[in-house]
C-alpha cells in the first residue's frame, strides 16, 4: 500500500533535500563527477542522475531503483551539440530536436562512434536514448556536470514517478547523495519516447510532445507503446546477445572456452577469464557485465561459460540479462 504523501513543509525535510539554488547545483555537479547519485527536477518528473560515462554510477542507479532487470536509461545533455557526441543524428532527428528541445521529448538513436556512455546505460543495445530537458535547474546541473547524465525517474521500480522532491526522499531516502528541490515538475509525466534508430519513426512512450506534433515535423509514426507505455527490455526487438554461445553456471572448461567469472573461487583451465567482481560485489559486477561480454565475444572463443551469480539484489538483473543472452533466438 502506498503511504499517504506528506505535503511540502520546510520543517520536516530530510537533510539531503536542499533548495536548488546555484551553490547547491554546483555541489550536485561535483557529487555527480565524483560518482555519486543526485536527484534533480526536470519539466517532466524528478530524475535519479548518475554520471552516464561511469559504469559504477550507472549500476548504482539500477541498484537504488531496485530494478529486477536492466531497462535502458535516458541520457540527459544540456544541448543538441553535446547530444551529438553520444548519438548519431540523421535529418529527422535533427529536425525534431530543433523543434522540441529543450523539452519533454526523448530520442532513441544509434550510439555515436566512440560514444563515451556506459554500455550498461543502454542495457547493451547499440542504440541510446537522449534528451535535452527544458527545466532551468536540470539545464544548469547538466552544464556544470559537463558530462552526460543518465537519469530514470527517481522512484523505486514499480512506484509512482516523483513530481516533488519529497516524493524522492520518501521513496529513495539515503540511496541518493543530494536531492535538489526545484518545486513541482510542471509536466508531471515522463517524456515522450520516439525511436528514430530504424527506418520507421516509432513512438515508444506517449508524453507531452504528442504524436500529432511530431508527425507534423517528420510524417507518419508507428505507435508501439506496449500497453503501459513502457517497453520492458524483454519486449525490445533487439537486445544485446554475444555471437558466442553462452553456457550458464558452467564451471567445467571445454576446449577454447572463455569464462565470465564471479568471485574469488575461479575454476582453472579456461582459455580466457574476465571476472565480473573478484570480491563478489554485485554493483561492481553489474557495472562490468556488458563490457566484459563484449570483450570476451571479441576474442572469438569457442564458447563463454558463466559462473553462478547470486539471485539477490542486482544479481537478479544480472542473471536476467545472462539468461536472455544465453537463450537461442
Ligand atoms: O521524463 C523522463 O523521460 C524522465 C526524466 C527524469 O527525464 N526519465 C525517465 O526515464 O522516464 P526512465 O528510465 O524511467 O524511462 C526510460 C524509458 C523506458 O521506457 C526505456 O525502455 C526507454 O526509455 N529507453 C531508453 N533507452 C532505450 C533504447 N535504447 N531503446 C528503446 N527504449 C529505450
Ligand atoms: Mg520510470
mmCIF file of C-alpha atoms and ligand atoms in Angstrom:
data_model
loop_
_atom_site.group_PDB
_atom_site.id
_atom_site.type_symbol
_atom_site.label_atom_id
_atom_site.label_comp_id
_atom_site.label_asym_id
_atom_site.label_seq_id
_atom_site.Cartn_x
_atom_site.Cartn_y
_atom_site.Cartn_z
ATOM 1 C CA UNK A 1 0.000 0.000 0.000
ATOM 2 C CA UNK A 2 1.320 3.433 -0.888
ATOM 3 C CA UNK A 3 1.880 5.664 2.089
ATOM 4 C CA UNK A 4 -0.004 8.950 2.037
ATOM 5 C CA UNK A 5 2.383 11.597 0.815
ATOM 6 C CA UNK A 6 3.343 14.475 3.024
ATOM 7 C CA UNK A 7 2.679 17.893 1.688
ATOM 8 C CA UNK A 8 5.545 20.323 1.284
ATOM 9 C CA UNK A 9 6.753 21.802 4.537
ATOM 10 C CA UNK A 10 10.153 23.314 5.299
ATOM 11 C CA UNK A 11 10.289 21.891 8.844
ATOM 12 C CA UNK A 12 10.479 18.151 8.277
ATOM 13 C CA UNK A 13 12.574 17.966 5.114
ATOM 14 C CA UNK A 14 15.226 15.242 5.206
ATOM 15 C CA UNK A 15 18.823 16.518 5.370
ATOM 16 C CA UNK A 16 19.635 15.516 1.792
ATOM 17 C CA UNK A 17 16.839 17.691 0.319
ATOM 18 C CA UNK A 18 18.163 21.193 -0.483
ATOM 19 C CA UNK A 19 16.642 24.126 -2.383
ATOM 20 C CA UNK A 20 18.001 24.197 -5.937
ATOM 21 C CA UNK A 21 19.989 27.436 -5.602
ATOM 22 C CA UNK A 22 23.189 27.985 -7.652
ATOM 23 C CA UNK A 23 25.516 26.813 -4.884
ATOM 24 C CA UNK A 24 23.565 23.578 -4.383
ATOM 25 C CA UNK A 25 23.554 22.929 -8.126
ATOM 26 C CA UNK A 26 27.364 23.257 -8.221
ATOM 27 C CA UNK A 27 27.643 20.882 -5.265
ATOM 28 C CA UNK A 28 25.355 18.396 -7.024
ATOM 29 C CA UNK A 29 27.533 18.631 -10.156
ATOM 30 C CA UNK A 30 30.639 17.875 -8.060
ATOM 31 C CA UNK A 31 28.910 14.884 -6.491
ATOM 32 C CA UNK A 32 27.954 13.582 -9.950
ATOM 33 C CA UNK A 33 31.527 13.940 -11.171
ATOM 34 C CA UNK A 34 32.682 12.009 -8.101
ATOM 35 C CA UNK A 35 30.391 9.092 -8.995
ATOM 36 C CA UNK A 36 27.523 9.792 -6.541
ATOM 37 C CA UNK A 37 23.798 9.829 -7.378
ATOM 38 C CA UNK A 38 21.855 13.103 -7.323
ATOM 39 C CA UNK A 39 18.126 13.674 -7.801
ATOM 40 C CA UNK A 40 17.068 16.755 -9.746
ATOM 41 C CA UNK A 41 13.887 18.276 -11.146
ATOM 42 C CA UNK A 42 13.089 18.229 -14.841
ATOM 43 C CA UNK A 43 9.972 19.615 -16.509
ATOM 44 C CA UNK A 44 8.523 16.061 -16.561
ATOM 45 C CA UNK A 45 9.438 14.252 -13.303
ATOM 46 C CA UNK A 46 12.401 14.186 -10.903
ATOM 47 C CA UNK A 47 15.351 12.221 -12.278
ATOM 48 C CA UNK A 48 17.795 9.998 -10.393
ATOM 49 C CA UNK A 49 21.033 11.128 -12.031
ATOM 50 C CA UNK A 50 24.429 9.476 -12.281
ATOM 51 C CA UNK A 51 27.489 10.007 -14.479
ATOM 52 C CA UNK A 52 26.499 8.141 -17.655
ATOM 53 C CA UNK A 53 30.159 7.526 -18.526
ATOM 54 C CA UNK A 54 30.830 5.795 -15.198
ATOM 55 C CA UNK A 55 29.784 2.107 -15.167
ATOM 56 C CA UNK A 56 29.631 2.043 -11.372
ATOM 57 C CA UNK A 57 27.389 5.104 -11.152
ATOM 58 C CA UNK A 58 25.042 3.573 -13.715
ATOM 59 C CA UNK A 59 24.996 0.273 -11.794
ATOM 60 C CA UNK A 60 24.242 2.226 -8.614
ATOM 61 C CA UNK A 61 21.164 3.735 -10.342
ATOM 62 C CA UNK A 62 19.761 0.268 -11.076
ATOM 63 C CA UNK A 63 20.528 -0.788 -7.522
ATOM 64 C CA UNK A 64 18.839 2.269 -5.968
ATOM 65 C CA UNK A 65 15.751 1.707 -8.113
ATOM 66 C CA UNK A 66 15.627 -1.990 -7.244
ATOM 67 C CA UNK A 67 15.102 -2.869 -10.906
ATOM 68 C CA UNK A 68 14.968 -6.624 -11.475
ATOM 69 C CA UNK A 69 16.333 -6.188 -14.993
ATOM 70 C CA UNK A 70 18.354 -3.587 -16.859
ATOM 71 C CA UNK A 71 15.868 -1.351 -18.621
ATOM 72 C CA UNK A 72 17.907 1.095 -20.737
ATOM 73 C CA UNK A 73 18.176 4.617 -19.281
ATOM 74 C CA UNK A 74 17.736 8.056 -20.788
ATOM 75 C CA UNK A 75 20.935 10.097 -21.079
ATOM 76 C CA UNK A 76 20.487 13.824 -20.411
ATOM 77 C CA UNK A 77 22.528 16.584 -22.050
ATOM 78 C CA UNK A 78 22.449 20.384 -21.946
ATOM 79 C CA UNK A 79 22.294 20.924 -25.727
ATOM 80 C CA UNK A 80 21.820 19.327 -29.126
ATOM 81 C CA UNK A 81 25.514 19.958 -29.809
ATOM 82 C CA UNK A 82 26.504 17.891 -26.746
ATOM 83 C CA UNK A 83 23.978 15.170 -27.638
ATOM 84 C CA UNK A 84 25.762 14.848 -30.990
ATOM 85 C CA UNK A 85 28.799 13.394 -29.193
ATOM 86 C CA UNK A 86 26.836 10.427 -27.823
ATOM 87 C CA UNK A 87 24.190 9.707 -30.500
ATOM 88 C CA UNK A 88 24.117 9.700 -34.310
ATOM 89 C CA UNK A 89 21.579 12.268 -35.577
ATOM 90 C CA UNK A 90 20.081 11.982 -39.055
ATOM 91 C CA UNK A 91 17.939 14.692 -40.722
ATOM 92 C CA UNK A 92 14.723 13.526 -38.999
ATOM 93 C CA UNK A 93 16.386 13.547 -35.581
ATOM 94 C CA UNK A 94 17.897 16.989 -36.176
ATOM 95 C CA UNK A 95 14.537 18.401 -37.226
ATOM 96 C CA UNK A 96 12.548 17.112 -34.221
ATOM 97 C CA UNK A 97 15.368 18.098 -31.855
ATOM 98 C CA UNK A 98 15.425 21.621 -33.307
ATOM 99 C CA UNK A 99 11.642 21.849 -32.894
ATOM 100 C CA UNK A 100 11.102 20.279 -29.430
ATOM 101 C CA UNK A 101 14.385 20.636 -27.497
ATOM 102 C CA UNK A 102 14.841 21.696 -24.839
ATOM 103 C CA UNK A 103 11.682 19.862 -23.781
ATOM 104 C CA UNK A 104 9.878 16.636 -22.829
ATOM 105 C CA UNK A 105 10.994 14.518 -25.792
ATOM 106 C CA UNK A 106 13.473 11.611 -25.727
ATOM 107 C CA UNK A 107 15.037 10.322 -28.937
ATOM 108 C CA UNK A 108 16.273 6.745 -29.372
ATOM 109 C CA UNK A 109 19.147 6.890 -31.865
ATOM 110 C CA UNK A 110 22.156 4.793 -32.846
ATOM 111 C CA UNK A 111 25.050 5.235 -30.419
ATOM 112 C CA UNK A 112 27.670 7.558 -31.894
ATOM 113 C CA UNK A 113 31.016 6.088 -32.900
ATOM 114 C CA UNK A 114 33.232 6.386 -29.795
ATOM 115 C CA UNK A 115 30.181 7.077 -27.622
ATOM 116 C CA UNK A 116 31.588 7.526 -24.095
ATOM 117 C CA UNK A 117 28.372 6.402 -22.371
ATOM 118 C CA UNK A 118 28.431 3.151 -20.341
ATOM 119 C CA UNK A 119 27.031 0.149 -22.218
ATOM 120 C CA UNK A 120 25.038 -0.614 -19.091
ATOM 121 C CA UNK A 121 23.081 2.651 -19.556
ATOM 122 C CA UNK A 122 21.971 1.344 -22.978
ATOM 123 C CA UNK A 123 21.415 -2.132 -21.468
ATOM 124 C CA UNK A 124 23.902 -3.390 -24.039
ATOM 125 C CA UNK A 125 21.878 -2.113 -27.023
ATOM 126 C CA UNK A 126 23.564 -0.342 -29.937
ATOM 127 C CA UNK A 127 21.052 2.485 -29.555
ATOM 128 C CA UNK A 128 20.905 5.226 -26.931
ATOM 129 C CA UNK A 129 18.055 7.364 -25.587
ATOM 130 C CA UNK A 130 18.937 11.073 -25.344
ATOM 131 C CA UNK A 131 17.067 14.107 -24.100
ATOM 132 C CA UNK A 132 17.752 17.818 -23.557
ATOM 133 C CA UNK A 133 15.453 18.866 -20.692
ATOM 134 C CA UNK A 134 13.986 22.369 -20.533
ATOM 135 C CA UNK A 135 13.892 22.797 -16.737
ATOM 136 C CA UNK A 136 16.350 25.551 -15.716
ATOM 137 C CA UNK A 137 17.697 23.519 -12.744
ATOM 138 C CA UNK A 138 18.297 20.457 -14.925
ATOM 139 C CA UNK A 139 19.925 22.643 -17.553
ATOM 140 C CA UNK A 140 22.249 24.345 -15.042
ATOM 141 C CA UNK A 141 23.184 20.993 -13.472
ATOM 142 C CA UNK A 142 23.980 19.373 -16.829
ATOM 143 C CA UNK A 143 26.128 22.341 -17.836
ATOM 144 C CA UNK A 144 28.014 22.296 -14.542
ATOM 145 C CA UNK A 145 28.462 18.493 -14.533
ATOM 146 C CA UNK A 146 29.890 18.749 -18.063
ATOM 147 C CA UNK A 147 29.197 15.105 -18.870
ATOM 148 C CA UNK A 148 26.195 13.037 -19.995
ATOM 149 C CA UNK A 149 23.890 12.215 -17.059
ATOM 150 C CA UNK A 150 21.832 9.008 -17.016
ATOM 151 C CA UNK A 151 18.551 9.617 -15.199
ATOM 152 C CA UNK A 152 15.498 7.399 -14.883
ATOM 153 C CA UNK A 153 12.569 8.681 -12.880
ATOM 154 C CA UNK A 154 13.693 8.982 -9.242
ATOM 155 C CA UNK A 155 11.452 6.287 -7.763
ATOM 156 C CA UNK A 156 11.898 2.677 -6.792
ATOM 157 C CA UNK A 157 10.883 0.282 -9.543
ATOM 158 C CA UNK A 158 7.115 -0.099 -9.644
ATOM 159 C CA UNK A 159 6.419 3.028 -7.574
ATOM 160 C CA UNK A 160 4.811 6.197 -8.895
ATOM 161 C CA UNK A 161 7.057 8.709 -10.691
ATOM 162 C CA UNK A 162 8.035 11.596 -8.383
ATOM 163 C CA UNK A 163 6.945 15.135 -9.179
ATOM 164 C CA UNK A 164 8.060 16.725 -5.871
ATOM 165 C CA UNK A 165 11.397 16.498 -4.027
ATOM 166 C CA UNK A 166 9.562 15.000 -1.037
ATOM 167 C CA UNK A 167 8.393 12.061 -3.165
ATOM 168 C CA UNK A 168 12.025 11.273 -3.970
ATOM 169 C CA UNK A 169 13.092 11.496 -0.331
ATOM 170 C CA UNK A 170 10.281 9.205 0.808
ATOM 171 C CA UNK A 171 10.957 6.628 -1.864
ATOM 172 C CA UNK A 172 14.754 6.601 -2.204
ATOM 173 C CA UNK A 173 15.940 8.135 1.092
ATOM 174 C CA UNK A 174 19.677 7.698 1.623
ATOM 175 C CA UNK A 175 20.314 5.983 -1.712
ATOM 176 C CA UNK A 176 20.751 9.453 -3.187
ATOM 177 C CA UNK A 177 23.512 11.832 -2.009
ATOM 178 C CA UNK A 178 21.568 15.035 -2.678
ATOM 179 C CA UNK A 179 18.037 15.929 -3.791
ATOM 180 C CA UNK A 180 17.752 19.325 -5.495
ATOM 181 C CA UNK A 181 14.348 20.742 -4.604
ATOM 182 C CA UNK A 182 13.008 22.756 -7.514
ATOM 183 C CA UNK A 183 9.344 22.529 -6.519
ATOM 184 C CA UNK A 184 6.702 20.710 -8.530
ATOM 185 C CA UNK A 185 7.524 19.410 -12.007
ATOM 186 C CA UNK A 186 5.353 21.343 -14.451
ATOM 187 C CA UNK A 187 4.602 18.479 -16.886
ATOM 188 C CA UNK A 188 4.375 15.655 -14.344
ATOM 189 C CA UNK A 189 4.502 12.699 -16.726
ATOM 190 C CA UNK A 190 7.601 11.239 -18.302
ATOM 191 C CA UNK A 191 8.896 12.424 -21.661
ATOM 192 C CA UNK A 192 7.614 11.177 -24.986
ATOM 193 C CA UNK A 193 9.999 8.468 -26.281
ATOM 194 C CA UNK A 194 10.485 8.490 -30.054
ATOM 195 C CA UNK A 195 12.584 5.767 -31.685
ATOM 196 C CA UNK A 196 14.400 7.074 -34.769
ATOM 197 C CA UNK A 197 17.032 4.336 -34.843
ATOM 198 C CA UNK A 198 15.298 2.452 -37.657
ATOM 199 C CA UNK A 199 13.585 3.257 -40.914
ATOM 200 C CA UNK A 200 10.112 3.864 -39.441
ATOM 201 C CA UNK A 201 9.796 6.525 -36.737
ATOM 202 C CA UNK A 202 8.155 4.766 -33.784
ATOM 203 C CA UNK A 203 6.528 6.220 -30.689
ATOM 204 C CA UNK A 204 7.548 4.019 -27.730
ATOM 205 C CA UNK A 205 6.007 6.111 -24.945
ATOM 206 C CA UNK A 206 3.413 8.858 -25.215
ATOM 207 C CA UNK A 207 4.105 12.116 -23.406
ATOM 208 C CA UNK A 208 3.629 15.852 -23.557
ATOM 209 C CA UNK A 209 5.076 16.116 -27.062
ATOM 210 C CA UNK A 210 2.215 14.474 -28.951
ATOM 211 C CA UNK A 211 2.310 12.058 -31.883
ATOM 212 C CA UNK A 212 0.439 14.649 -33.954
ATOM 213 C CA UNK A 213 3.011 17.357 -33.236
ATOM 214 C CA UNK A 214 5.838 15.005 -34.221
ATOM 215 C CA UNK A 215 4.004 13.853 -37.362
ATOM 216 C CA UNK A 216 3.706 17.488 -38.423
ATOM 217 C CA UNK A 217 7.522 17.579 -38.487
ATOM 218 C CA UNK A 218 8.563 14.201 -39.904
ATOM 219 C CA UNK A 219 5.445 12.431 -41.191
ATOM 220 C CA UNK A 220 3.588 9.288 -40.122
ATOM 221 C CA UNK A 221 4.618 7.464 -36.934
ATOM 222 C CA UNK A 222 4.169 3.879 -35.898
ATOM 223 C CA UNK A 223 2.772 3.635 -32.373
ATOM 224 C CA UNK A 224 4.330 0.867 -30.273
ATOM 225 C CA UNK A 225 3.823 1.875 -26.684
ATOM 226 C CA UNK A 226 3.170 -1.658 -25.357
ATOM 227 C CA UNK A 227 0.141 -1.094 -23.125
ATOM 228 C CA UNK A 228 1.504 0.779 -20.111
ATOM 229 C CA UNK A 229 3.658 2.864 -22.358
ATOM 230 C CA UNK A 230 6.961 1.422 -21.232
ATOM 231 C CA UNK A 231 8.650 -1.354 -23.159
ATOM 232 C CA UNK A 232 10.256 -3.889 -20.906
ATOM 233 C CA UNK A 233 13.706 -4.973 -22.073
ATOM 234 C CA UNK A 234 12.335 -8.393 -22.981
ATOM 235 C CA UNK A 235 9.933 -6.744 -25.407
ATOM 236 C CA UNK A 236 12.658 -4.755 -27.130
ATOM 237 C CA UNK A 237 13.076 -6.022 -30.683
ATOM 238 C CA UNK A 238 16.800 -6.390 -30.223
ATOM 239 C CA UNK A 239 18.807 -6.677 -27.088
ATOM 240 C CA UNK A 240 22.439 -7.455 -26.730
ATOM 241 C CA UNK A 241 23.453 -11.079 -27.041
ATOM 242 C CA UNK A 242 27.017 -12.180 -27.800
ATOM 243 C CA UNK A 243 27.748 -14.007 -31.061
ATOM 244 C CA UNK A 244 29.452 -16.686 -28.983
ATOM 245 C CA UNK A 245 27.201 -19.305 -27.340
ATOM 246 C CA UNK A 246 26.811 -18.850 -23.581
ATOM 247 C CA UNK A 247 26.659 -21.684 -21.016
ATOM 248 C CA UNK A 248 25.179 -20.567 -17.722
ATOM 249 C CA UNK A 249 26.583 -21.606 -14.378
ATOM 250 C CA UNK A 250 29.128 -23.907 -16.047
ATOM 251 C CA UNK A 251 32.485 -24.269 -14.339
ATOM 252 C CA UNK A 252 33.958 -27.260 -16.242
ATOM 253 C CA UNK A 253 36.007 -25.865 -19.154
ATOM 254 C CA UNK A 254 35.588 -27.030 -22.741
ATOM 255 C CA UNK A 255 38.441 -26.541 -25.255
ATOM 256 C CA UNK A 256 38.867 -22.886 -26.297
ATOM 257 C CA UNK A 257 36.167 -21.699 -23.940
ATOM 258 C CA UNK A 258 36.255 -18.341 -22.119
ATOM 259 C CA UNK A 259 34.919 -17.806 -18.600
ATOM 260 C CA UNK A 260 32.842 -14.943 -17.267
ATOM 261 C CA UNK A 261 33.824 -15.344 -13.633
ATOM 262 C CA UNK A 262 32.285 -14.065 -10.419
ATOM 263 C CA UNK A 263 34.005 -14.080 -7.040
ATOM 264 C CA UNK A 264 37.419 -15.313 -5.959
ATOM 265 C CA UNK A 265 36.893 -19.062 -6.450
ATOM 266 C CA UNK A 266 37.710 -19.162 -10.176
ATOM 267 C CA UNK A 267 37.995 -22.695 -11.659
ATOM 268 C CA UNK A 268 41.188 -23.435 -13.677
ATOM 269 C CA UNK A 269 41.505 -24.475 -17.315
ATOM 270 C CA UNK A 270 39.710 -21.693 -19.224
ATOM 271 C CA UNK A 271 41.441 -20.082 -22.224
ATOM 272 C CA UNK A 272 40.442 -16.555 -21.112
ATOM 273 C CA UNK A 273 38.894 -15.317 -17.885
ATOM 274 C CA UNK A 274 37.241 -11.989 -17.157
ATOM 275 C CA UNK A 275 35.912 -11.517 -13.652
ATOM 276 C CA UNK A 276 32.721 -9.532 -13.035
ATOM 277 C CA UNK A 277 33.869 -8.929 -9.459
ATOM 278 C CA UNK A 278 36.652 -10.792 -7.646
ATOM 279 C CA UNK A 279 35.285 -9.610 -4.304
ATOM 280 C CA UNK A 280 31.764 -10.795 -5.180
ATOM 281 C CA UNK A 281 30.350 -7.250 -5.238
ATOM 282 C CA UNK A 282 27.103 -7.171 -7.261
ATOM 283 C CA UNK A 283 27.286 -3.428 -8.048
ATOM 284 C CA UNK A 284 30.759 -3.891 -9.485
ATOM 285 C CA UNK A 285 29.558 -6.994 -11.359
ATOM 286 C CA UNK A 286 26.641 -5.120 -12.936
ATOM 287 C CA UNK A 287 28.982 -2.303 -13.928
ATOM 288 C CA UNK A 288 31.256 -4.792 -15.726
ATOM 289 C CA UNK A 289 28.620 -7.078 -17.258
ATOM 290 C CA UNK A 290 28.095 -5.717 -20.775
ATOM 291 C CA UNK A 291 31.679 -4.523 -21.219
ATOM 292 C CA UNK A 292 33.017 -7.969 -20.228
ATOM 293 C CA UNK A 293 30.568 -9.816 -22.517
ATOM 294 C CA UNK A 294 31.625 -7.587 -25.419
ATOM 295 C CA UNK A 295 35.315 -8.108 -24.651
ATOM 296 C CA UNK A 296 35.010 -11.910 -24.382
ATOM 297 C CA UNK A 297 32.902 -12.066 -27.534
ATOM 298 C CA UNK A 298 35.522 -10.026 -29.452
ATOM 299 C CA UNK A 299 38.147 -12.698 -28.676
ATOM 300 C CA UNK A 300 36.032 -15.262 -30.594
ATOM 301 C CA UNK A 301 36.303 -18.114 -28.079
ATOM 302 C CA UNK A 302 34.553 -21.447 -28.799
ATOM 303 C CA UNK A 303 32.031 -20.543 -26.109
ATOM 304 C CA UNK A 304 31.544 -18.432 -22.991
ATOM 305 C CA UNK A 305 30.854 -20.196 -19.697
ATOM 306 C CA UNK A 306 29.472 -18.144 -16.830
ATOM 307 C CA UNK A 307 29.895 -18.729 -13.110
ATOM 308 C CA UNK A 308 26.763 -18.578 -10.965
ATOM 309 C CA UNK A 309 25.769 -15.127 -9.675
ATOM 310 C CA UNK A 310 23.582 -14.985 -6.544
ATOM 311 C CA UNK A 311 19.887 -14.398 -7.303
ATOM 312 C CA UNK A 312 19.567 -11.376 -4.988
ATOM 313 C CA UNK A 313 19.597 -7.580 -5.398
ATOM 314 C CA UNK A 314 21.379 -6.580 -8.611
ATOM 315 C CA UNK A 315 22.213 -10.275 -9.082
ATOM 316 C CA UNK A 316 18.640 -10.801 -10.286
ATOM 317 C CA UNK A 317 19.132 -8.200 -13.015
ATOM 318 C CA UNK A 318 22.491 -9.699 -13.967
ATOM 319 C CA UNK A 319 21.001 -13.204 -14.193
ATOM 320 C CA UNK A 320 18.038 -11.874 -16.188
ATOM 321 C CA UNK A 321 20.413 -10.428 -18.790
ATOM 322 C CA UNK A 322 22.612 -13.554 -18.837
ATOM 323 C CA UNK A 323 19.548 -15.782 -19.371
ATOM 324 C CA UNK A 324 18.399 -13.552 -22.238
ATOM 325 C CA UNK A 325 21.883 -13.559 -23.748
ATOM 326 C CA UNK A 326 22.041 -17.374 -23.493
ATOM 327 C CA UNK A 327 18.578 -18.010 -24.952
ATOM 328 C CA UNK A 328 18.746 -19.098 -28.572
ATOM 329 C CA UNK A 329 16.517 -16.955 -30.892
HETATM 330 O O1 LIG B 1 10.770 12.311 -18.458
HETATM 331 C C1 LIG B 1 11.634 11.456 -18.470
HETATM 332 O O2 LIG B 1 11.999 10.885 -19.517
HETATM 333 C C2 LIG B 1 12.308 11.104 -17.128
HETATM 334 C C3 LIG B 1 13.121 12.319 -16.695
HETATM 335 C C4 LIG B 1 13.917 12.069 -15.446
HETATM 336 O O3 LIG B 1 13.963 12.763 -17.737
HETATM 337 N N1 LIG B 1 13.112 9.910 -17.245
HETATM 338 C C5 LIG B 1 12.524 8.676 -17.443
HETATM 339 O O4 LIG B 1 13.424 7.637 -17.500
HETATM 340 O O5 LIG B 1 11.353 8.499 -17.514
HETATM 341 P P1 LIG B 1 13.001 6.094 -17.348
HETATM 342 O O6 LIG B 1 14.320 5.317 -17.221
HETATM 343 O O7 LIG B 1 12.049 5.908 -16.247
HETATM 344 O O8 LIG B 1 12.384 5.711 -18.734
HETATM 345 C C6 LIG B 1 13.211 5.387 -19.826
HETATM 346 C C7 LIG B 1 12.380 4.921 -20.998
HETATM 347 C C8 LIG B 1 11.969 3.480 -20.831
HETATM 348 O O9 LIG B 1 10.680 3.308 -21.369
HETATM 349 C C9 LIG B 1 13.017 2.731 -21.660
HETATM 350 O O10 LIG B 1 12.616 1.457 -22.047
HETATM 351 C C10 LIG B 1 13.189 3.719 -22.812
HETATM 352 O O11 LIG B 1 13.147 4.985 -22.195
HETATM 353 N N2 LIG B 1 14.501 3.576 -23.454
HETATM 354 C C11 LIG B 1 15.697 4.018 -23.003
HETATM 355 N N3 LIG B 1 16.696 3.673 -23.837
HETATM 356 C C12 LIG B 1 16.117 2.997 -24.855
HETATM 357 C C13 LIG B 1 16.619 2.377 -26.031
HETATM 358 N N4 LIG B 1 17.922 2.380 -26.339
HETATM 359 N N5 LIG B 1 15.721 1.766 -26.836
HETATM 360 C C14 LIG B 1 14.403 1.755 -26.545
HETATM 361 N N6 LIG B 1 13.872 2.329 -25.437
HETATM 362 C C15 LIG B 1 14.713 2.939 -24.606
HETATM 363 MG MG1 LIG B 2 10.186 5.435 -14.769
#
